[in-house]
């Protein structure tokens, strides 16, 4: 990892900035906040922006990126933008139209990274999470290798620079890696990862295959009721994180972010608050010692904040678990 230039080389030759700006916010937060926050993040120095069809904010994120390009603050090639293929579009014939729909909302010609959001297909249609009359989620049966081939085509067409996956476990990654005729390997696997869920086995596996692990909920998530069990421990209140923050004259959030960078993990962080957006950029200004890293390694307790409860009936649930 070239921390000096804050980038890491992907297995397809493109570069990904090691710190990414997360843009998911709960439904009640006005979408205009996503635009405001993304502009603040670009001003603060973030160059990697993470969104998804699911977040319903791509129009606003696109506006933010294009306005910073128009102002001469950045060029398109300075920005690394990730979008995600939602689960109702996993049938191969729906992949390219789904990406084109995102591009239209963004008003961009290409995304830098397009990833399969979860290794699980839902019934195609207008509903984000289709349910039957009993409120049960309606899954779809799709061969993820065929979905992957459709992503490869999107890369060949230049609609995305790189392709990857999210919330895949080792078995699901191997299924793609062992696909006959594989043209491109996934460049990344984006999964929940923080000191309470280190994902060390998955990280070792990804490193062995030159796949970058991208950490989400690195601060212990937004703790939104819809996705997160409210009785789960609050990561940023952890006394070990607080002690290390005191030692380094930083904050627990910065310790949690720096921890990932020093493990060779690309880390996402969401904030819509100007002070915290700026604070999070300080992750490049200090270093943890190997002793600090060991102490942080000891915090693992397999706490998974994002329950993705709607998927609980799926045979592969929970996704990307330690194995
Ligand atoms: N692939 C997937 O399935 C998946 C799933 C979940 C998330 N993601 C991506 O990963 C991103 C990040 O994950 P996340 O949204 O779960 O949350 P996160 O980054 O772990 O944490 C966000 C929470 O921490 C607060 N925060 C940010 N900086 C802080 C600081 N310096 N000190 C104290 N608190 C701070 C934020 O509040 P304020 O806004 O008030 O600062 C927010 O409530 C998402 O936005 C999304 O882009 C992907």
Coordinates of N, CA, C and O and ligand atoms in Angstrom, one line a residue, residues 22-24 50 55 84 117-118 166-167 190 216-222 236 253 268-273 276 279-280 306, ligand 1:
X22 N -18.1 7.4 2.7 CA -19.4 6.7 2.6 C -20.5 7.7 2.5 O -20.5 8.8 3.1
X23 N -21.6 7.3 1.8 CA -22.7 8.3 1.6 C -24.0 7.8 2.0 O -25.0 8.4 1.8
X24 N -24.1 6.6 2.6 CA -25.4 6.1 3.1 C -25.9 6.9 4.3 O -25.2 7.1 5.2
X50 N -18.2 6.5 -2.1 CA -18.9 5.3 -2.2 C -20.4 5.5 -2.1 O -20.9 6.1 -1.2
X55 N -28.9 3.5 -2.1 CA -28.9 4.7 -1.3 C -29.8 5.8 -1.8 O -30.1 6.8 -1.1
X84 N -23.1 0.4 -6.8 CA -23.3 -1.0 -6.5 C -24.6 -1.5 -7.3 O -25.6 -0.8 -7.3
X117 N -23.8 -5.8 -4.9 CA -24.0 -5.4 -3.5 C -24.1 -6.5 -2.5 O -23.5 -6.4 -1.4
X118 N -24.8 -7.6 -2.9 CA -24.8 -8.8 -2.0 C -24.9 -10.0 -2.9 O -25.4 -9.9 -4.0
X166 N -19.3 -7.3 -3.1 CA -19.5 -6.8 -1.7 C -20.2 -7.9 -1.0 O -21.1 -8.6 -1.5
X167 N -19.9 -8.1 0.3 CA -20.5 -9.0 1.2 C -20.4 -10.5 0.7 O -21.3 -11.3 1.0
X190 N -16.1 -5.7 -0.7 CA -16.4 -4.7 0.3 C -17.3 -5.3 1.4 O -18.4 -5.8 1.1
X216 N -16.4 -1.5 5.4 CA -17.5 -0.5 5.7 C -17.9 -0.7 7.2 O -17.6 -1.7 7.8
X217 N -18.7 0.3 7.7 CA -19.0 0.4 9.1 C -17.8 0.3 10.0 O -17.8 -0.3 11.0
X218 N -16.7 1.0 9.5 CA -15.4 0.9 10.2 C -15.5 1.6 11.5 O -14.6 1.4 12.4
X219 N -16.5 2.5 11.7 CA -16.6 3.2 13.0 C -17.7 2.5 13.8 O -18.2 3.1 14.8
X220 N -18.2 1.4 13.4 CA -19.2 0.7 14.1 C -20.6 1.0 13.6 O -21.6 0.9 14.3
X221 N -20.7 1.6 12.4 CA -21.9 1.8 11.6 C -22.7 3.1 12.2 O -22.3 3.7 13.2
X222 N -23.7 3.4 11.4 CA -24.6 4.6 11.7 C -25.6 4.2 12.8 O -26.3 5.0 13.4
X236 N -17.2 3.1 19.2 CA -16.4 4.3 19.5 C -16.4 4.6 21.0 O -15.6 5.4 21.5
X253 N -12.4 7.5 16.6 CA -12.7 7.3 15.2 C -11.5 7.2 14.4 O -11.3 6.3 13.5
X268 N -13.8 2.9 4.4 CA -14.8 3.9 4.1 C -15.2 4.5 5.4 O -15.2 3.8 6.4
X269 N -15.6 5.8 5.3 CA -16.2 6.4 6.5 C -17.2 7.4 6.1 O -17.0 8.2 5.2
X270 N -18.4 7.3 6.7 CA -19.5 8.2 6.4 C -19.5 9.3 7.5 O -19.5 9.0 8.7
X271 N -19.6 10.6 7.0 CA -20.0 11.6 7.9 C -20.7 12.7 7.1 O -20.2 13.0 6.0
X272 N -21.8 13.3 7.6 CA -22.4 14.4 6.9 C -22.1 15.7 7.7 O -22.7 16.7 7.5
X273 N -21.2 15.6 8.7 CA -20.8 16.7 9.5 C -19.5 17.3 9.2 O -18.5 16.6 9.1
X276 N -16.4 16.6 11.4 CA -16.0 15.2 11.4 C -15.4 14.8 10.1 O -14.5 13.9 10.0
X279 N -12.0 16.0 10.2 CA -11.3 15.2 11.2 C -10.8 13.9 10.6 O -9.7 13.4 10.8
X280 N -11.7 13.3 9.8 CA -11.4 11.9 9.3 C -10.2 11.9 8.3 O -9.6 10.9 8.2
X306 N -24.4 -4.8 10.9 CA -25.4 -4.7 9.8 C -26.1 -6.1 9.7 O -25.5 -7.0 9.2
Ligands
LIG1 N1 -21.6 -2.7 0.9 C1 -22.5 -2.7 1.8 O1 -23.3 -3.6 2.0 C2 -22.4 -1.5 2.8 C3 -23.1 -1.6 4.0 C4 -23.0 -0.5 4.9 C5 -22.3 0.6 4.5 N2 -21.6 0.7 3.3 C6 -20.8 1.9 2.9 O2 -19.9 2.2 3.9 C7 -20.1 3.5 4.4 C8 -19.7 3.7 5.9 O3 -20.4 2.8 6.7 P1 -21.6 3.2 7.7 O4 -22.4 4.2 7.1 O5 -22.2 2.0 8.3 O6 -20.9 3.9 8.9 P2 -19.5 4.3 9.6 O7 -18.6 4.9 8.6 O8 -19.0 3.2 10.4 O9 -20.0 5.3 10.7 C9 -20.8 6.4 10.4 C10 -21.2 7.0 11.7 O10 -20.1 7.5 12.5 C11 -20.3 8.9 12.6 N3 -18.9 9.5 12.4 C12 -18.3 9.8 11.3 N4 -17.0 10.3 11.5 C13 -16.9 10.4 12.9 C14 -15.9 10.8 13.8 N5 -14.8 11.3 13.3 N6 -16.2 10.8 15.1 C15 -17.4 10.3 15.6 N7 -18.3 9.8 14.8 C16 -18.1 9.9 13.5 C17 -21.3 9.4 11.6 O11 -22.1 10.4 12.0 P3 -22.1 11.9 11.3 O12 -22.6 11.8 9.9 O13 -23.1 12.6 12.2 O14 -20.7 12.4 11.4 C18 -22.2 8.1 11.4 O15 -23.2 8.1 12.4 C19 -21.6 3.8 4.1 O16 -22.0 5.2 4.1 C20 -21.7 3.2 2.7 O17 -21.2 4.0 1.7 C21 -21.7 -0.4 2.5

